[in-house]
Amino acid sequence: MVWDVLNVIGTVAFAMSGAIIAMKVKYDVIGTYVLGLITAFGGGAVRNLFIGIPIIELWQQTTLFIIALFTITIVIVLPNNAVRLLRKWSVFDAIGLSAFAVQGAMYAKSIDLPILAILFSAGITGAGGGIIRDVLTQQKPIVFRQDVYLLWAIIAGFIIGMGWAVESYQLYTLFGVILILRVISHQFGWSLPTRTVHKVQRD
């Protein structure tokens, strides 16, 4: 049950995020549907490739595809003011990240993968769709900015990989905590350390 609920939450959140970004960069209707679907399913597809799950399983999620298409359609038919409001209320990435990070870690844990694979599964499922979306819209991926993003997915993967969240209420709580942490870190501009290489100036 937790698996299905998080799958739906993540799909709706990322489909909406992808559609809003597509409209922001002035994609046409087909482009908006494509970007919305890629954002919703891209992370899971990459995860499956890396952990050896047949990619055909992606196409067996008919219900989720219908949910994603319905969500994208709603965004497309909304008035411009509503879309602008949704764009300012940038919480959809946080919801998608949290839901898919927990779901991706659960998936890897359920097939007895080692802890590193669980961390990877949580990270790529939670952030993969957003990375692909940003690359396709020629934006710097949010995952690789200073803003704390991917770290929260990895933490979710670690908690599940260690067996500290097993029961339904624990998994839902973890989803909520990761969501809150992501929103807070974005709101207050928390960042990870960076290192840059400066050009040597010659006289």
PDB file of C-alpha atoms in Angstrom:
ATOM      1  CA  MET A   1       0.000   0.000   0.000  1.00  0.00           C
ATOM      2  CA  VAL A   2       2.797   2.454   0.896  1.00  0.00           C
ATOM      3  CA  TRP A   3       4.520   1.628  -2.389  1.00  0.00           C
ATOM      4  CA  ASP A   4       1.409   2.432  -4.446  1.00  0.00           C
ATOM      5  CA  VAL A   5       0.587   5.632  -2.558  1.00  0.00           C
ATOM      6  CA  LEU A   6       4.125   7.014  -2.893  1.00  0.00           C
ATOM      7  CA  ASN A   7       4.196   6.015  -6.552  1.00  0.00           C
ATOM      8  CA  VAL A   8       1.057   8.037  -7.237  1.00  0.00           C
ATOM      9  CA  ILE A   9       2.230  11.020  -5.165  1.00  0.00           C
ATOM     10  CA  GLY A  10       5.612  11.117  -6.906  1.00  0.00           C
ATOM     11  CA  THR A  11       4.107  10.689 -10.360  1.00  0.00           C
ATOM     12  CA  VAL A  12       1.589  13.508  -9.900  1.00  0.00           C
ATOM     13  CA  ALA A  13       4.171  15.864  -8.378  1.00  0.00           C
ATOM     14  CA  PHE A  14       6.830  15.355 -11.047  1.00  0.00           C
ATOM     15  CA  ALA A  15       4.344  15.299 -13.946  1.00  0.00           C
ATOM     16  CA  MET A  16       3.067  18.670 -12.739  1.00  0.00           C
ATOM     17  CA  SER A  17       6.615  19.968 -12.246  1.00  0.00           C
ATOM     18  CA  GLY A  18       7.647  18.911 -15.753  1.00  0.00           C
ATOM     19  CA  ALA A  19       4.560  20.425 -17.350  1.00  0.00           C
ATOM     20  CA  ILE A  20       5.021  23.746 -15.529  1.00  0.00           C
ATOM     21  CA  ILE A  21       8.684  23.976 -16.571  1.00  0.00           C
ATOM     22  CA  ALA A  22       7.737  23.091 -20.161  1.00  0.00           C
ATOM     23  CA  MET A  23       5.239  25.950 -20.238  1.00  0.00           C
ATOM     24  CA  LYS A  24       7.798  28.265 -18.670  1.00  0.00           C
ATOM     25  CA  VAL A  25      10.268  27.614 -21.505  1.00  0.00           C
ATOM     26  CA  LYS A  26       7.434  27.808 -24.092  1.00  0.00           C
ATOM     27  CA  TYR A  27       7.232  24.192 -25.247  1.00  0.00           C
ATOM     28  CA  ASP A  28       4.247  23.340 -27.414  1.00  0.00           C
ATOM     29  CA  VAL A  29       1.476  20.997 -26.196  1.00  0.00           C
ATOM     30  CA  ILE A  30       3.233  17.800 -27.315  1.00  0.00           C
ATOM     31  CA  GLY A  31       6.491  18.976 -25.786  1.00  0.00           C
ATOM     32  CA  THR A  32       4.691  19.686 -22.517  1.00  0.00           C
ATOM     33  CA  TYR A  33       3.290  16.154 -22.387  1.00  0.00           C
ATOM     34  CA  VAL A  34       6.655  14.643 -23.255  1.00  0.00           C
ATOM     35  CA  LEU A  35       8.561  16.652 -20.654  1.00  0.00           C
ATOM     36  CA  GLY A  36       5.943  15.925 -18.008  1.00  0.00           C
ATOM     37  CA  LEU A  37       6.150  12.181 -18.663  1.00  0.00           C
ATOM     38  CA  ILE A  38       9.954  12.178 -18.747  1.00  0.00           C
ATOM     39  CA  THR A  39      10.091  14.033 -15.427  1.00  0.00           C
ATOM     40  CA  ALA A  40       7.624  11.601 -13.839  1.00  0.00           C
ATOM     41  CA  PHE A  41       9.163   8.370 -15.138  1.00  0.00           C
ATOM     42  CA  GLY A  42      12.779   9.220 -15.989  1.00  0.00           C
ATOM     43  CA  GLY A  43      14.212   8.496 -12.550  1.00  0.00           C
ATOM     44  CA  GLY A  44      12.566   5.086 -12.314  1.00  0.00           C
ATOM     45  CA  ALA A  45      13.700   4.166 -15.812  1.00  0.00           C
ATOM     46  CA  VAL A  46      17.341   5.035 -15.071  1.00  0.00           C
ATOM     47  CA  ARG A  47      17.154   3.154 -11.765  1.00  0.00           C
ATOM     48  CA  ASN A  48      15.861   0.041 -13.500  1.00  0.00           C
ATOM     49  CA  LEU A  49      18.667   0.152 -16.038  1.00  0.00           C
ATOM     50  CA  PHE A  50      21.369   0.424 -13.370  1.00  0.00           C
ATOM     51  CA  ILE A  51      20.052  -2.247 -11.008  1.00  0.00           C
ATOM     52  CA  GLY A  52      19.215  -4.757 -13.725  1.00  0.00           C
ATOM     53  CA  ILE A  53      15.416  -4.527 -13.835  1.00  0.00           C
ATOM     54  CA  PRO A  54      13.991  -5.065 -17.368  1.00  0.00           C
ATOM     55  CA  ILE A  55      12.998  -1.707 -18.843  1.00  0.00           C
ATOM     56  CA  ILE A  56       9.766  -3.305 -20.062  1.00  0.00           C
ATOM     57  CA  GLU A  57       8.427  -2.992 -16.524  1.00  0.00           C
ATOM     58  CA  LEU A  58       8.191   0.747 -17.101  1.00  0.00           C
ATOM     59  CA  TRP A  59       5.561   0.219 -19.801  1.00  0.00           C
ATOM     60  CA  GLN A  60       3.444  -1.960 -17.559  1.00  0.00           C
ATOM     61  CA  GLN A  61       2.484   0.977 -15.335  1.00  0.00           C
ATOM     62  CA  THR A  62      -0.615   1.857 -17.348  1.00  0.00           C
ATOM     63  CA  THR A  63      -2.498   3.374 -14.420  1.00  0.00           C
ATOM     64  CA  LEU A  64       0.410   5.683 -13.556  1.00  0.00           C
ATOM     65  CA  PHE A  65       0.717   6.806 -17.176  1.00  0.00           C
ATOM     66  CA  ILE A  66      -2.984   7.691 -17.197  1.00  0.00           C
ATOM     67  CA  ILE A  67      -2.589   9.604 -13.909  1.00  0.00           C
ATOM     68  CA  ALA A  68       0.419  11.485 -15.315  1.00  0.00           C
ATOM     69  CA  LEU A  69      -1.376  12.363 -18.574  1.00  0.00           C
ATOM     70  CA  PHE A  70      -4.423  13.554 -16.643  1.00  0.00           C
ATOM     71  CA  THR A  71      -2.223  15.697 -14.378  1.00  0.00           C
ATOM     72  CA  ILE A  72      -0.408  17.270 -17.336  1.00  0.00           C
ATOM     73  CA  THR A  73      -3.738  17.984 -19.044  1.00  0.00           C
ATOM     74  CA  ILE A  74      -4.977  19.805 -15.944  1.00  0.00           C
ATOM     75  CA  VAL A  75      -1.852  22.002 -15.940  1.00  0.00           C
ATOM     76  CA  ILE A  76      -2.274  22.780 -19.651  1.00  0.00           C
ATOM     77  CA  VAL A  77      -5.921  23.876 -19.330  1.00  0.00           C
ATOM     78  CA  LEU A  78      -5.377  25.961 -16.191  1.00  0.00           C
ATOM     79  CA  PRO A  79      -5.536  29.766 -16.583  1.00  0.00           C
ATOM     80  CA  ASN A  80      -2.201  31.538 -16.857  1.00  0.00           C
ATOM     81  CA  ASN A  81      -2.568  33.111 -13.412  1.00  0.00           C
ATOM     82  CA  ALA A  82      -3.029  29.681 -11.840  1.00  0.00           C
ATOM     83  CA  VAL A  83       0.048  28.298 -13.614  1.00  0.00           C
ATOM     84  CA  ARG A  84       2.115  31.286 -12.474  1.00  0.00           C
ATOM     85  CA  LEU A  85       0.916  30.711  -8.923  1.00  0.00           C
ATOM     86  CA  LEU A  86       1.879  27.028  -9.103  1.00  0.00           C
ATOM     87  CA  ARG A  87       5.285  27.990 -10.467  1.00  0.00           C
ATOM     88  CA  LYS A  88       5.907  30.312  -7.524  1.00  0.00           C
ATOM     89  CA  TRP A  89       4.716  27.638  -5.086  1.00  0.00           C
ATOM     90  CA  SER A  90       7.700  25.460  -5.986  1.00  0.00           C
ATOM     91  CA  VAL A  91       6.951  22.489  -3.734  1.00  0.00           C
ATOM     92  CA  PHE A  92       6.296  19.865  -6.394  1.00  0.00           C
ATOM     93  CA  ASP A  93       9.974  18.982  -6.770  1.00  0.00           C
ATOM     94  CA  ALA A  94      10.188  18.482  -3.009  1.00  0.00           C
ATOM     95  CA  ILE A  95       7.119  16.218  -2.979  1.00  0.00           C
ATOM     96  CA  GLY A  96       8.360  14.176  -5.938  1.00  0.00           C
ATOM     97  CA  LEU A  97      11.860  13.890  -4.501  1.00  0.00           C
ATOM     98  CA  SER A  98      10.592  12.696  -1.123  1.00  0.00           C
ATOM     99  CA  ALA A  99       8.063  10.204  -2.472  1.00  0.00           C
ATOM    100  CA  PHE A 100      10.346   8.669  -5.079  1.00  0.00           C
ATOM    101  CA  ALA A 101      13.405   8.583  -2.799  1.00  0.00           C
ATOM    102  CA  VAL A 102      11.511   6.452  -0.280  1.00  0.00           C
ATOM    103  CA  GLN A 103       9.900   4.379  -3.016  1.00  0.00           C
ATOM    104  CA  GLY A 104      13.208   3.813  -4.823  1.00  0.00           C
ATOM    105  CA  ALA A 105      14.923   2.714  -1.616  1.00  0.00           C
ATOM    106  CA  MET A 106      12.011   0.366  -0.817  1.00  0.00           C
ATOM    107  CA  TYR A 107      12.321  -1.145  -4.288  1.00  0.00           C
ATOM    108  CA  ALA A 108      16.035  -1.847  -3.951  1.00  0.00           C
ATOM    109  CA  LYS A 109      15.614  -3.144  -0.399  1.00  0.00           C
ATOM    110  CA  SER A 110      12.827  -5.515  -1.489  1.00  0.00           C
ATOM    111  CA  ILE A 111      15.156  -7.302  -3.911  1.00  0.00           C
ATOM    112  CA  ASP A 112      17.973  -7.546  -1.343  1.00  0.00           C
ATOM    113  CA  LEU A 113      20.437  -5.177  -2.976  1.00  0.00           C
ATOM    114  CA  PRO A 114      23.430  -3.956  -0.903  1.00  0.00           C
ATOM    115  CA  ILE A 115      23.324  -0.649   0.939  1.00  0.00           C
ATOM    116  CA  LEU A 116      25.220   1.273  -1.776  1.00  0.00           C
ATOM    117  CA  ALA A 117      22.684   0.148  -4.371  1.00  0.00           C
ATOM    118  CA  ILE A 118      19.855   1.229  -2.088  1.00  0.00           C
ATOM    119  CA  LEU A 119      21.420   4.684  -1.688  1.00  0.00           C
ATOM    120  CA  PHE A 120      21.845   4.943  -5.452  1.00  0.00           C
ATOM    121  CA  SER A 121      18.284   3.769  -6.072  1.00  0.00           C
ATOM    122  CA  ALA A 122      16.887   6.349  -3.650  1.00  0.00           C
ATOM    123  CA  GLY A 123      18.973   9.137  -5.186  1.00  0.00           C
ATOM    124  CA  ILE A 124      18.361   8.399  -8.847  1.00  0.00           C
ATOM    125  CA  THR A 125      14.661   7.607  -8.426  1.00  0.00           C
ATOM    126  CA  GLY A 126      14.133  10.801  -6.465  1.00  0.00           C
ATOM    127  CA  ALA A 127      16.255  13.102  -8.613  1.00  0.00           C
ATOM    128  CA  GLY A 128      16.725  11.403 -11.999  1.00  0.00           C
ATOM    129  CA  GLY A 129      13.573  12.735 -13.634  1.00  0.00           C
ATOM    130  CA  GLY A 130      14.391  16.271 -12.545  1.00  0.00           C
ATOM    131  CA  ILE A 131      17.934  15.988 -13.906  1.00  0.00           C
ATOM    132  CA  ILE A 132      16.682  14.883 -17.315  1.00  0.00           C
ATOM    133  CA  ARG A 133      14.016  17.607 -17.300  1.00  0.00           C
ATOM    134  CA  ASP A 134      16.549  20.339 -16.536  1.00  0.00           C
ATOM    135  CA  VAL A 135      18.989  19.098 -19.176  1.00  0.00           C
ATOM    136  CA  LEU A 136      16.250  19.028 -21.838  1.00  0.00           C
ATOM    137  CA  THR A 137      15.201  22.580 -20.960  1.00  0.00           C
ATOM    138  CA  GLN A 138      18.842  23.765 -20.950  1.00  0.00           C
ATOM    139  CA  GLN A 139      18.878  24.623 -17.257  1.00  0.00           C
ATOM    140  CA  LYS A 140      21.539  23.796 -14.718  1.00  0.00           C
ATOM    141  CA  PRO A 141      20.175  20.688 -12.911  1.00  0.00           C
ATOM    142  CA  ILE A 142      18.925  21.594  -9.447  1.00  0.00           C
ATOM    143  CA  VAL A 143      20.661  18.469  -8.101  1.00  0.00           C
ATOM    144  CA  PHE A 144      24.093  19.895  -8.893  1.00  0.00           C
ATOM    145  CA  ARG A 145      23.561  23.367  -7.479  1.00  0.00           C
ATOM    146  CA  GLN A 146      24.586  24.416  -3.995  1.00  0.00           C
ATOM    147  CA  ASP A 147      20.995  23.993  -2.803  1.00  0.00           C
ATOM    148  CA  VAL A 148      20.658  20.849  -0.652  1.00  0.00           C
ATOM    149  CA  TYR A 149      18.596  18.392  -2.717  1.00  0.00           C
ATOM    150  CA  LEU A 150      20.098  14.999  -3.464  1.00  0.00           C
ATOM    151  CA  LEU A 151      21.412  14.620   0.090  1.00  0.00           C
ATOM    152  CA  TRP A 152      17.880  14.236   1.450  1.00  0.00           C
ATOM    153  CA  ALA A 153      17.178  11.353  -0.954  1.00  0.00           C
ATOM    154  CA  ILE A 154      20.407   9.634   0.067  1.00  0.00           C
ATOM    155  CA  ILE A 155      19.491  10.001   3.749  1.00  0.00           C
ATOM    156  CA  ALA A 156      16.114   8.374   3.064  1.00  0.00           C
ATOM    157  CA  GLY A 157      17.901   5.525   1.293  1.00  0.00           C
ATOM    158  CA  PHE A 158      20.304   5.059   4.194  1.00  0.00           C
ATOM    159  CA  ILE A 159      17.504   4.883   6.774  1.00  0.00           C
ATOM    160  CA  ILE A 160      15.605   2.300   4.733  1.00  0.00           C
ATOM    161  CA  GLY A 161      18.766   0.394   3.837  1.00  0.00           C
ATOM    162  CA  MET A 162      19.663   0.078   7.518  1.00  0.00           C
ATOM    163  CA  GLY A 163      16.218  -1.301   8.263  1.00  0.00           C
ATOM    164  CA  TRP A 164      15.222   1.615  10.491  1.00  0.00           C
ATOM    165  CA  ALA A 165      11.985   2.268   8.559  1.00  0.00           C
ATOM    166  CA  VAL A 166       9.957  -0.839   7.794  1.00  0.00           C
ATOM    167  CA  GLU A 167       6.397  -0.356   8.991  1.00  0.00           C
ATOM    168  CA  SER A 168       3.924   1.716   6.988  1.00  0.00           C
ATOM    169  CA  TYR A 169       3.749   4.521   9.530  1.00  0.00           C
ATOM    170  CA  GLN A 170       7.568   4.709   9.620  1.00  0.00           C
ATOM    171  CA  LEU A 171       7.776   4.995   5.839  1.00  0.00           C
ATOM    172  CA  TYR A 172       5.087   7.679   5.694  1.00  0.00           C
ATOM    173  CA  THR A 173       6.848   9.541   8.507  1.00  0.00           C
ATOM    174  CA  LEU A 174      10.143   9.334   6.635  1.00  0.00           C
ATOM    175  CA  PHE A 175       8.447  10.723   3.526  1.00  0.00           C
ATOM    176  CA  GLY A 176       7.081  13.624   5.564  1.00  0.00           C
ATOM    177  CA  VAL A 177      10.412  14.347   7.256  1.00  0.00           C
ATOM    178  CA  ILE A 178      12.343  14.351   3.963  1.00  0.00           C
ATOM    179  CA  LEU A 179       9.703  16.625   2.428  1.00  0.00           C
ATOM    180  CA  ILE A 180       9.902  19.082   5.324  1.00  0.00           C
ATOM    181  CA  LEU A 181      13.710  19.071   5.285  1.00  0.00           C
ATOM    182  CA  ARG A 182      13.779  19.764   1.555  1.00  0.00           C
ATOM    183  CA  VAL A 183      11.296  22.627   1.859  1.00  0.00           C
ATOM    184  CA  ILE A 184      13.173  24.147   4.822  1.00  0.00           C
ATOM    185  CA  SER A 185      16.571  23.826   3.134  1.00  0.00           C
ATOM    186  CA  HIS A 186      15.196  25.549   0.027  1.00  0.00           C
ATOM    187  CA  GLN A 187      13.417  28.251   2.026  1.00  0.00           C
ATOM    188  CA  PHE A 188      16.484  29.154   4.079  1.00  0.00           C
ATOM    189  CA  GLY A 189      19.052  28.643   1.326  1.00  0.00           C
ATOM    190  CA  TRP A 190      20.994  25.826   2.970  1.00  0.00           C
ATOM    191  CA  SER A 191      23.889  24.753   0.790  1.00  0.00           C
ATOM    192  CA  LEU A 192      26.649  22.189   0.609  1.00  0.00           C
ATOM    193  CA  PRO A 193      30.326  23.192   0.361  1.00  0.00           C
ATOM    194  CA  THR A 194      31.680  23.823  -3.106  1.00  0.00           C
ATOM    195  CA  ARG A 195      35.120  24.190  -4.537  1.00  0.00           C
ATOM    196  CA  THR A 196      35.955  26.189  -7.608  1.00  0.00           C
ATOM    197  CA  VAL A 197      39.124  26.458  -9.641  1.00  0.00           C
ATOM    198  CA  HIS A 198      40.092  30.026 -10.449  1.00  0.00           C
ATOM    199  CA  LYS A 199      42.004  31.003 -13.538  1.00  0.00           C
ATOM    200  CA  VAL A 200      45.588  32.062 -12.980  1.00  0.00           C
ATOM    201  CA  GLN A 201      46.042  35.668 -13.948  1.00  0.00           C
ATOM    202  CA  ARG A 202      49.200  36.467 -15.848  1.00  0.00           C
ATOM    203  CA  ASP A 203      50.940  39.779 -15.797  1.00  0.00           C
TER     204      ASP A 203
END
